[in-house]
Short mmCIF file of C-alpha atoms and ligand atoms in Angstrom, two decimals:
data_model
loop_
_atom_site.label_atom_id
_atom_site.label_comp_id
_atom_site.label_asym_id
_atom_site.label_seq_id
_atom_site.Cartn_x
_atom_site.Cartn_y
_atom_site.Cartn_z
CA MET Z 1 92.36 74.39 108.26
CA ARG Z 2 92.19 74.32 112.03
CA ASN Z 3 90.84 77.31 113.86
CA TYR Z 4 94.07 79.28 114.21
CA SER Z 5 94.30 82.78 115.65
CA LEU Z 6 94.47 85.77 113.35
CA GLU Z 7 98.27 86.17 113.70
CA THR Z 8 98.83 82.60 112.56
CA GLN Z 9 96.35 83.06 109.73
CA CYS Z 10 98.27 86.17 108.60
CA VAL Z 11 101.54 84.25 108.44
CA GLN Z 12 100.37 80.89 107.10
CA GLY Z 13 97.03 81.73 105.53
CA THR Z 14 95.34 79.14 103.39
CA TYR Z 15 98.20 78.31 101.04
CA LYS Z 16 99.27 74.70 101.58
CA PRO Z 17 101.81 73.37 99.09
CA ALA Z 18 101.69 69.72 98.11
CA SER Z 19 104.77 67.59 98.77
CA GLY Z 20 107.73 68.92 96.79
CA GLN Z 21 105.93 72.16 95.83
CA PRO Z 22 107.28 75.67 96.62
CA ARG Z 23 106.92 76.70 100.27
CA VAL Z 24 106.27 80.29 99.19
CA LEU Z 25 103.21 81.08 97.07
CA PRO Z 26 104.35 81.00 93.42
CA ILE Z 27 103.42 83.68 90.89
CA VAL Z 28 101.50 81.95 88.15
CA GLN Z 29 102.12 84.42 85.36
CA SER Z 30 99.88 82.68 82.86
CA THR Z 31 96.72 83.92 81.19
CA THR Z 32 95.80 80.44 80.11
CA TYR Z 33 95.19 76.90 81.41
CA GLN Z 34 95.51 73.79 79.33
CA TYR Z 35 92.92 71.02 79.18
CA TYR Z 36 93.23 67.62 77.50
CA ASP Z 37 89.55 67.19 76.88
CA SER Z 38 86.91 69.58 75.53
CA ASP Z 39 84.36 68.12 77.92
CA ASP Z 40 86.52 69.20 80.88
CA MET Z 41 86.62 72.68 79.44
CA ALA Z 42 82.87 72.65 78.78
CA ASP Z 43 82.32 72.02 82.50
CA LEU Z 44 84.17 75.25 83.21
CA PHE Z 45 81.85 77.21 80.95
CA ASP Z 46 78.86 75.63 82.69
CA LEU Z 47 80.34 76.53 86.11
CA LYS Z 48 80.32 72.84 87.04
CA SER Z 49 84.06 72.92 87.65
CA ALA Z 50 85.99 75.48 89.74
CA GLU Z 51 89.26 75.02 87.83
CA HIS Z 52 90.89 78.01 86.18
CA MET Z 53 89.94 78.87 82.62
CA TYR Z 54 91.29 82.32 81.84
CA SER Z 55 93.07 84.81 84.15
CA ARG Z 56 90.54 87.59 83.63
CA ILE Z 57 88.20 85.46 85.76
CA SER Z 58 90.59 83.58 88.05
CA ASN Z 59 94.27 82.75 88.50
CA PRO Z 60 95.96 80.49 91.08
CA THR Z 61 98.04 83.26 92.69
CA VAL Z 62 95.08 85.65 92.84
CA THR Z 63 92.91 82.86 94.27
CA GLU Z 64 95.36 82.36 97.16
CA PHE Z 65 95.23 86.07 97.99
CA GLU Z 66 91.41 85.96 97.85
CA ASN Z 67 91.26 82.89 100.06
CA LYS Z 68 93.56 84.43 102.64
CA MET Z 69 91.52 87.63 102.82
CA ALA Z 70 88.30 85.62 103.09
CA LEU Z 71 89.90 83.64 105.94
CA LEU Z 72 91.08 86.75 107.79
CA GLU Z 73 87.70 88.47 107.52
CA GLY Z 74 85.71 85.27 108.12
CA GLY Z 75 83.87 85.34 104.78
CA VAL Z 76 82.69 82.57 102.46
CA GLY Z 77 84.60 83.88 99.45
CA ALA Z 78 86.29 86.88 97.89
CA VAL Z 79 86.97 88.46 94.51
CA ALA Z 80 90.10 90.54 94.02
CA ALA Z 81 89.97 93.60 91.77
CA SER Z 82 92.43 95.91 90.06
CA SER Z 83 91.94 98.70 92.66
CA GLY Z 84 89.91 99.60 95.71
CA GLN Z 85 87.70 101.70 93.46
CA ALA Z 86 87.16 98.71 91.16
CA ALA Z 87 86.22 96.61 94.20
CA THR Z 88 83.60 99.16 95.32
CA THR Z 89 82.23 99.41 91.78
CA LEU Z 90 82.01 95.62 91.57
CA ALA Z 91 80.38 95.32 95.00
CA ILE Z 92 77.65 97.79 94.08
CA LEU Z 93 77.00 96.93 90.45
CA ASN Z 94 76.62 93.29 91.49
CA ILE Z 95 73.29 94.24 93.13
CA CYS Z 96 72.29 97.65 91.72
CA ASN Z 97 70.81 98.53 88.37
CA ALA Z 98 69.62 101.83 86.89
CA GLY Z 99 66.75 103.07 89.05
CA ASP Z 100 68.18 101.60 92.26
CA HIS Z 101 69.28 103.52 95.34
CA ILE Z 102 71.96 103.34 98.05
CA ILE Z 103 72.25 104.93 101.48
CA ALA Z 104 75.85 105.90 102.30
CA ALA Z 105 77.59 107.65 105.17
CA SER Z 106 78.64 111.16 104.08
CA THR Z 107 82.06 110.71 105.73
CA ILE Z 108 83.41 108.08 103.32
CA TYR Z 109 86.67 108.35 101.36
CA GLY Z 110 86.58 111.15 98.75
CA GLY Z 111 87.09 108.75 95.85
CA THR Z 112 84.13 106.62 96.91
CA PHE Z 113 82.05 109.75 97.50
CA ASN Z 114 82.69 110.71 93.86
CA LEU Z 115 82.11 107.21 92.54
CA LEU Z 116 78.73 106.97 94.26
CA GLY Z 117 77.61 110.58 94.03
CA VAL Z 118 78.77 111.49 90.52
CA THR Z 119 79.78 108.51 88.39
CA LEU Z 120 77.23 105.88 89.45
CA LYS Z 121 74.58 108.57 89.18
CA LYS Z 122 75.28 108.65 85.43
CA PHE Z 123 74.37 104.96 85.40
CA GLY Z 124 71.03 105.80 87.01
CA ILE Z 125 71.98 104.70 90.55
CA GLU Z 126 70.90 107.23 93.15
CA VAL Z 127 72.68 107.78 96.47
CA THR Z 128 71.53 109.50 99.63
CA PHE Z 129 74.45 110.57 101.80
CA VAL Z 130 73.54 110.62 105.47
CA ASP Z 131 75.28 112.12 108.47
CA PRO Z 132 76.60 109.02 110.28
CA GLU Z 133 75.77 110.67 113.63
CA ALA Z 134 72.09 111.04 112.65
CA THR Z 135 69.60 108.86 114.52
CA LEU Z 136 68.49 105.41 113.39
CA LYS Z 137 65.11 106.85 112.50
CA GLU Z 138 66.59 109.66 110.41
CA ILE Z 139 68.88 107.31 108.50
CA ALA Z 140 66.15 104.72 107.93
CA ALA Z 141 63.90 107.52 106.61
CA ALA Z 142 66.30 107.86 103.67
CA GLY Z 143 65.22 104.38 102.55
CA ARG Z 144 63.11 103.92 99.42
CA GLY Z 145 61.47 100.95 97.72
CA SER Z 146 64.44 100.99 95.34
CA THR Z 147 67.12 100.99 98.08
CA LYS Z 148 69.51 98.08 97.54
CA ALA Z 149 72.36 98.66 100.03
CA VAL Z 150 73.59 100.55 103.06
CA PHE Z 151 77.21 101.63 102.76
CA GLY Z 152 79.77 102.87 105.30
CA GLU Z 153 83.45 102.82 106.30
CA THR Z 154 84.75 101.31 109.55
CA ILE Z 155 87.04 104.31 109.96
CA GLY Z 156 86.01 107.29 107.83
CA ASN Z 157 88.80 108.68 105.70
CA PRO Z 158 89.96 111.29 106.61
CA GLY Z 159 87.40 112.30 109.29
CA LEU Z 160 88.34 109.18 111.33
CA ASN Z 161 84.81 108.80 112.70
CA ILE Z 162 84.08 105.20 113.65
CA LEU Z 163 81.02 103.62 112.10
CA ASP Z 164 78.20 102.73 114.47
CA PHE Z 165 77.79 99.20 113.12
CA GLU Z 166 74.75 98.51 115.28
CA LYS Z 167 72.84 101.53 114.01
CA PHE Z 168 73.71 101.12 110.32
CA GLY Z 169 73.16 97.36 110.57
CA LYS Z 170 69.67 97.98 111.94
CA VAL Z 171 68.88 100.30 109.03
CA ALA Z 172 69.99 97.58 106.60
CA LYS Z 173 67.82 95.02 108.46
CA ILE Z 174 64.77 97.32 108.45
CA LEU Z 175 65.16 97.86 104.69
CA ASP Z 176 66.09 94.18 104.15
CA VAL Z 177 69.17 95.09 102.09
CA PRO Z 178 72.86 94.16 102.50
CA PHE Z 179 75.17 96.21 104.70
CA ILE Z 180 78.42 96.95 102.83
CA VAL Z 181 81.47 98.23 104.68
CA ASP Z 182 84.86 99.46 103.53
CA ASN Z 183 87.28 98.06 106.14
CA THR Z 184 90.47 99.42 104.51
CA LEU Z 185 91.74 101.55 107.39
CA ALA Z 186 90.95 99.10 110.17
CA THR Z 187 91.98 95.83 108.47
CA PRO Z 188 90.77 92.52 109.95
CA VAL Z 189 93.47 92.88 112.60
CA LEU Z 190 91.60 95.75 114.28
CA CYS Z 191 87.99 95.07 113.32
CA LYS Z 192 85.98 92.12 111.98
CA PRO Z 193 82.87 93.72 110.44
CA PHE Z 194 81.16 90.37 109.77
CA GLU Z 195 80.89 89.97 113.55
CA HIS Z 196 78.91 93.24 113.66
CA GLY Z 197 76.13 92.55 111.16
CA VAL Z 198 77.97 93.45 107.95
CA ASP Z 199 77.20 91.37 104.83
CA ILE Z 200 79.86 92.50 102.35
CA ILE Z 201 83.36 93.89 103.05
CA ILE Z 202 85.50 95.92 100.67
CA HIS Z 203 89.19 96.74 100.96
CA SER Z 204 91.56 98.90 99.07
CA ALA Z 205 94.43 96.38 99.26
CA THR Z 206 96.66 99.23 98.14
CA LYS Z 207 96.87 100.46 101.74
CA TYR Z 208 97.66 98.30 104.81
CA THR Z 209 97.20 94.97 102.99
CA ASP Z 210 100.15 95.80 100.78
CA GLY Z 211 101.78 97.94 103.44
CA HIS Z 212 104.84 98.76 101.34
CA ALA Z 213 103.23 101.03 98.72
CA THR Z 214 104.07 98.74 95.80
CA SER Z 215 100.72 97.87 94.18
CA VAL Z 216 97.19 99.08 93.55
CA GLY Z 217 94.41 96.56 94.14
CA GLY Z 218 91.17 95.84 95.94
CA ILE Z 219 88.96 93.04 97.11
CA VAL Z 220 85.30 92.26 97.81
CA ILE Z 221 84.58 89.69 100.53
CA ASP Z 222 81.21 88.01 100.98
CA GLY Z 223 80.07 87.16 104.50
CA GLY Z 224 77.50 84.75 103.05
CA SER Z 225 74.95 86.07 105.53
CA PHE Z 226 72.42 87.85 103.38
CA ASN Z 227 69.26 86.13 102.14
CA TRP Z 228 68.98 87.29 98.52
CA ASP Z 229 65.70 85.51 97.95
CA ASN Z 230 63.59 88.31 99.46
CA GLY Z 231 62.06 89.65 96.25
CA LYS Z 232 64.51 92.56 95.91
CA PHE Z 233 67.37 90.83 94.11
CA PRO Z 234 65.87 88.76 91.28
CA GLU Z 235 69.20 88.62 89.42
CA LEU Z 236 70.66 86.54 92.22
CA VAL Z 237 67.72 84.19 92.30
CA GLU Z 238 66.26 83.88 88.79
CA PRO Z 239 68.09 82.00 86.00
CA ASP Z 240 71.05 83.88 84.47
CA PRO Z 241 70.66 83.81 80.68
CA SER Z 242 74.42 84.40 80.27
CA TYR Z 243 75.06 81.04 82.00
CA HIS Z 244 72.20 79.12 80.44
CA GLY Z 245 69.91 79.31 83.35
CA ILE Z 246 71.90 78.84 86.57
CA SER Z 247 70.47 80.48 89.69
CA TYR Z 248 73.21 81.93 91.91
CA SER Z 249 71.27 81.58 95.14
CA LYS Z 250 70.01 78.06 94.40
CA ASP Z 251 73.23 76.70 92.89
CA PHE Z 252 75.81 78.45 95.10
CA GLY Z 253 73.93 78.99 98.38
CA PRO Z 254 75.76 81.39 100.71
CA ALA Z 255 78.35 82.10 97.99
CA ALA Z 256 75.70 83.41 95.55
CA TYR Z 257 76.78 87.05 95.63
CA ILE Z 258 80.52 86.44 95.29
CA THR Z 259 80.06 83.85 92.55
CA LYS Z 260 77.96 86.27 90.52
CA ALA Z 261 80.53 89.06 91.08
CA ARG Z 262 83.20 86.87 89.54
CA VAL Z 263 81.56 84.93 86.76
CA GLN Z 264 79.34 87.74 85.53
CA LEU Z 265 80.89 91.11 86.38
CA LEU Z 266 84.62 90.30 86.50
CA ARG Z 267 84.08 88.39 83.26
CA ASP Z 268 82.30 91.35 81.62
CA PHE Z 269 84.10 94.39 83.08
CA GLY Z 270 87.54 92.79 83.45
CA MET Z 271 88.79 94.81 86.42
CA THR Z 272 91.12 91.91 87.25
CA LEU Z 273 94.04 91.92 89.69
CA SER Z 274 97.40 90.86 88.22
CA PRO Z 275 99.08 87.73 89.65
CA PHE Z 276 102.19 89.74 90.55
CA SER Z 277 100.16 92.27 92.60
CA ALA Z 278 98.30 89.39 94.26
CA PHE Z 279 101.67 87.88 95.22
CA LEU Z 280 102.77 91.17 96.81
CA PHE Z 281 99.48 91.53 98.72
CA HIS Z 282 99.73 87.94 99.93
CA LEU Z 283 103.29 88.68 101.10
CA GLY Z 284 102.10 91.89 102.78
CA LEU Z 285 99.43 90.00 104.71
CA GLU Z 286 102.14 87.82 106.29
CA THR Z 287 103.20 90.79 108.47
CA LEU Z 288 99.86 92.62 108.69
CA HIS Z 289 99.32 91.78 112.38
CA LEU Z 290 102.80 93.02 113.34
CA ARG Z 291 102.60 96.16 111.25
CA MET Z 292 99.15 97.11 112.54
CA GLU Z 293 100.29 96.73 116.12
CA ARG Z 294 103.18 99.16 115.54
CA HIS Z 295 101.08 101.54 113.38
CA CYS Z 296 98.56 101.78 116.24
CA GLU Z 297 101.19 102.24 118.94
CA ASN Z 298 103.11 104.91 117.00
CA ALA Z 299 99.97 106.79 115.95
CA PHE Z 300 98.64 106.84 119.51
CA ASN Z 301 101.97 108.13 120.85
CA LEU Z 302 102.29 110.75 118.12
CA ALA Z 303 98.69 111.87 118.79
CA LYS Z 304 99.48 112.28 122.51
CA PHE Z 305 102.66 114.16 121.67
CA LEU Z 306 100.90 116.52 119.24
CA GLU Z 307 98.11 117.15 121.77
CA SER Z 308 100.70 118.53 124.19
CA HIS Z 309 102.59 120.56 121.57
CA PRO Z 310 102.17 124.36 121.87
CA GLY Z 311 102.07 124.81 118.07
CA VAL Z 312 99.15 122.41 117.63
CA GLN Z 313 95.50 123.54 117.73
CA TRP Z 314 93.71 120.21 117.76
CA VAL Z 315 94.36 116.49 117.26
CA ASN Z 316 91.95 113.85 116.01
CA TYR Z 317 92.68 110.15 116.63
CA PRO Z 318 90.04 107.47 117.33
CA PHE Z 319 91.72 106.27 120.53
CA LEU Z 320 92.09 109.73 122.10
CA GLU Z 321 89.43 110.32 124.74
CA SER Z 322 88.69 113.69 123.11
CA HIS Z 323 87.66 111.94 119.88
CA LYS Z 324 83.96 112.38 119.01
CA THR Z 325 83.39 108.66 118.42
CA TYR Z 326 85.81 107.42 121.13
CA ASP Z 327 83.22 105.11 122.73
CA THR Z 328 82.33 103.59 119.37
CA ALA Z 329 86.04 103.14 118.65
CA ARG Z 330 86.56 101.28 121.94
CA LYS Z 331 83.51 99.15 121.24
CA TYR Z 332 84.50 97.97 117.76
CA LEU Z 333 88.26 98.39 117.33
CA LYS Z 334 91.30 96.69 118.85
CA GLY Z 335 93.42 99.74 118.02
CA GLY Z 336 93.01 103.19 116.50
CA SER Z 337 94.95 102.31 113.29
CA GLY Z 338 97.78 104.43 111.87
CA ILE Z 339 95.98 107.54 110.67
CA LEU Z 340 95.61 110.75 112.66
CA THR Z 341 94.72 114.30 111.72
CA PHE Z 342 95.63 117.61 113.30
CA GLY Z 343 95.60 121.37 112.75
CA ILE Z 344 98.44 123.72 113.60
CA LYS Z 345 98.47 127.39 114.56
CA GLY Z 346 98.32 129.47 111.40
CA GLY Z 347 95.63 127.34 109.74
CA ALA Z 348 95.64 126.18 106.14
CA GLN Z 349 98.69 128.24 105.10
CA ALA Z 350 100.80 126.93 107.99
CA GLY Z 351 99.62 123.39 107.16
CA LYS Z 352 100.90 123.71 103.63
CA GLU Z 353 104.14 125.25 104.91
CA LEU Z 354 104.75 122.44 107.41
CA VAL Z 355 105.49 119.92 104.68
CA LYS Z 356 108.64 121.79 103.66
CA HIS Z 357 110.20 121.40 107.12
CA LEU Z 358 109.66 117.68 107.51
CA ASP Z 359 112.54 115.34 106.76
CA LEU Z 360 111.53 111.76 107.59
CA THR Z 361 107.87 112.37 106.76
CA ALA Z 362 107.05 112.56 103.06
CA LEU Z 363 104.23 114.36 101.26
CA VAL Z 364 102.29 111.68 99.39
CA VAL Z 365 98.66 110.96 98.47
CA HIS Z 366 98.99 107.47 99.89
CA LEU Z 367 98.24 106.04 103.34
CA GLY Z 368 98.88 102.73 105.05
CA ASP Z 369 102.51 102.58 103.98
CA LEU Z 370 105.12 101.53 106.56
CA ARG Z 371 106.84 104.91 105.93
CA THR Z 372 105.36 107.92 107.71
CA SER Z 373 103.63 110.27 105.31
CA ILE Z 374 101.51 113.39 105.34
CA LEU Z 375 98.76 115.01 103.28
CA HIS Z 376 96.77 118.25 103.22
CA PRO Z 377 93.40 116.95 101.86
CA ALA Z 378 91.64 120.31 101.32
CA SER Z 379 94.21 121.33 98.69
CA THR Z 380 94.65 117.84 97.20
CA THR Z 381 92.40 114.74 97.52
CA HIS Z 382 89.25 116.68 98.45
CA ARG Z 383 89.82 119.76 96.26
CA GLN Z 384 87.06 118.76 93.81
CA LEU Z 385 84.46 119.01 96.58
CA THR Z 386 82.88 122.30 97.63
CA GLU Z 387 83.91 123.65 101.04
CA GLU Z 388 80.51 122.60 102.39
CA GLN Z 389 80.99 119.06 101.07
CA GLN Z 390 84.53 119.04 102.49
CA ILE Z 391 83.25 119.90 105.95
CA LYS Z 392 80.53 117.24 105.62
CA ALA Z 393 83.27 114.76 104.72
CA GLY Z 394 85.19 115.81 107.85
CA VAL Z 395 87.86 117.88 106.09
CA SER Z 396 88.44 121.34 107.56
CA PRO Z 397 90.77 123.67 105.57
CA ASP Z 398 93.58 123.35 108.13
CA LEU Z 399 93.36 119.55 108.47
CA ILE Z 400 96.65 117.67 108.06
CA ARG Z 401 96.45 113.91 107.73
CA VAL Z 402 99.34 111.79 108.93
CA SER Z 403 99.76 108.15 108.02
CA VAL Z 404 102.03 107.12 110.86
CA GLY Z 405 104.61 104.53 109.84
CA ILE Z 406 106.46 101.86 111.76
CA GLU Z 407 109.76 103.72 112.21
CA ASN Z 408 111.11 104.54 115.66
CA ILE Z 409 108.55 106.77 117.40
CA GLU Z 410 111.21 109.12 118.85
CA ASP Z 411 112.43 109.89 115.32
CA ILE Z 412 108.88 110.52 114.10
CA MET Z 413 108.10 112.83 117.03
CA ALA Z 414 111.38 114.75 116.56
CA ASP Z 415 110.53 115.27 112.88
CA PHE Z 416 107.14 116.79 113.71
CA ASP Z 417 108.46 118.76 116.66
CA HIS Z 418 111.11 120.41 114.49
CA ALA Z 419 108.75 121.22 111.59
CA ILE Z 420 105.86 122.51 113.76
CA THR Z 421 108.23 124.69 115.79
CA GLN Z 422 109.73 126.15 112.60
CA VAL Z 423 106.33 127.03 111.15
CA THR Z 424 104.62 128.32 114.29
CA LYS Z 425 107.47 130.05 116.16
CA ASN Z 426 106.52 133.52 114.89
CA ILE Z 427 102.76 133.09 115.28
C1 LIG G 1 92.31 104.40 98.98
C2 LIG G 1 90.99 104.02 99.40
C3 LIG G 1 90.05 103.52 98.50
C4 LIG G 1 90.33 103.41 97.02
O1 LIG G 1 91.30 102.42 96.78
P1 LIG G 1 92.28 102.43 95.53
O2 LIG G 1 93.04 101.16 95.70
O3 LIG G 1 93.13 103.65 95.59
O4 LIG G 1 91.43 102.42 94.29
C5 LIG G 1 88.81 103.13 98.98
N1 LIG G 1 88.51 103.26 100.28
C6 LIG G 1 89.38 103.74 101.18
C7 LIG G 1 88.98 103.85 102.61
C8 LIG G 1 90.65 104.15 100.78
O5 LIG G 1 91.51 104.64 101.68
#
């Protein structure tokens, strides 16, 4: 494919029908693929052929979604998964065993914080959470001989701090381990992490990729940039006994990591994306560039509006000059994305109360939907963390998170104006 701009890639992607074939990506709702000859099938089992064998491992519709995401992010390959959480699990277990260690920013999404800090710990994988504003030296000091990855989020959820790619990338380079980034909230429209030293990208496709709140899914994308043959990742270099002796790095070159993720871990764990969900994500990507533009514009305007509202105490949005990582945001992002947080007069109680007075804006756990929605994390998504952990994760008790949709901005502002005035008028 020629070197088209991102907008064109969003619309047309990699899917190219042959003459007489459907213009729109078909849903191949088949678990199974027929072969005429056992030798052809044997080549599949030896990984000599890239044809489909069984839909736990690959499927034509899922492959098109993977190829489009790899194109948009600029990676060498991708593996879709049944959720964002499954994608993160896959990305880490592909290179970490019991006894290994990860360095992660403390401001990551609550679900990932739990996965790394609680669940993977039970598998013997240790994590050190670091303050992303700590110095390079302090973060690098968390490294151990067993460290296998450095992990962060482009836009922390819900703290909205922007990752200092340069600093975290340097830590990964010093430790000679891959730099893994969750790019869910930014999307490739706003930030291309592979251009900033990242080796592996993760998305929860459930959010902006889908954009319409229809499906749960995730994806791991390999930048193909990391040299696995450095003595730390023998499983990517030495022969794999479960594929009679292939070496991922020797046989698949820059696609070593993503090939192993598919043929070993997707095969064994089976956290596979369904073809129907892949179809919806692929459809969602066709308008991603347009939606992100409007999400950014509306969120910025709502943030400005809230900043000037007498009932509002504080507003946090990456593209507001008052934001603590504003300079980093301007350096790495084309827009501030669609998420903002704020606190109103009356604190946590007023925050909970606010929801009842909103009409257009719905209370949901989700974000990245084209409909405006709201959440009070301290009483919901982050309730399993201690207050100290909540604050570390950027969640104060009064914090309200808004996922600003693509409706008319005047209507959105009027909705918030009415609700905030109702709740704060007697304070
Ligand atoms: C939602 C989310 C996830 C988890 O994705 P699921 O699809 O819900 O499993 C991971 N990272 C970020 C930044 C998210 O917002």
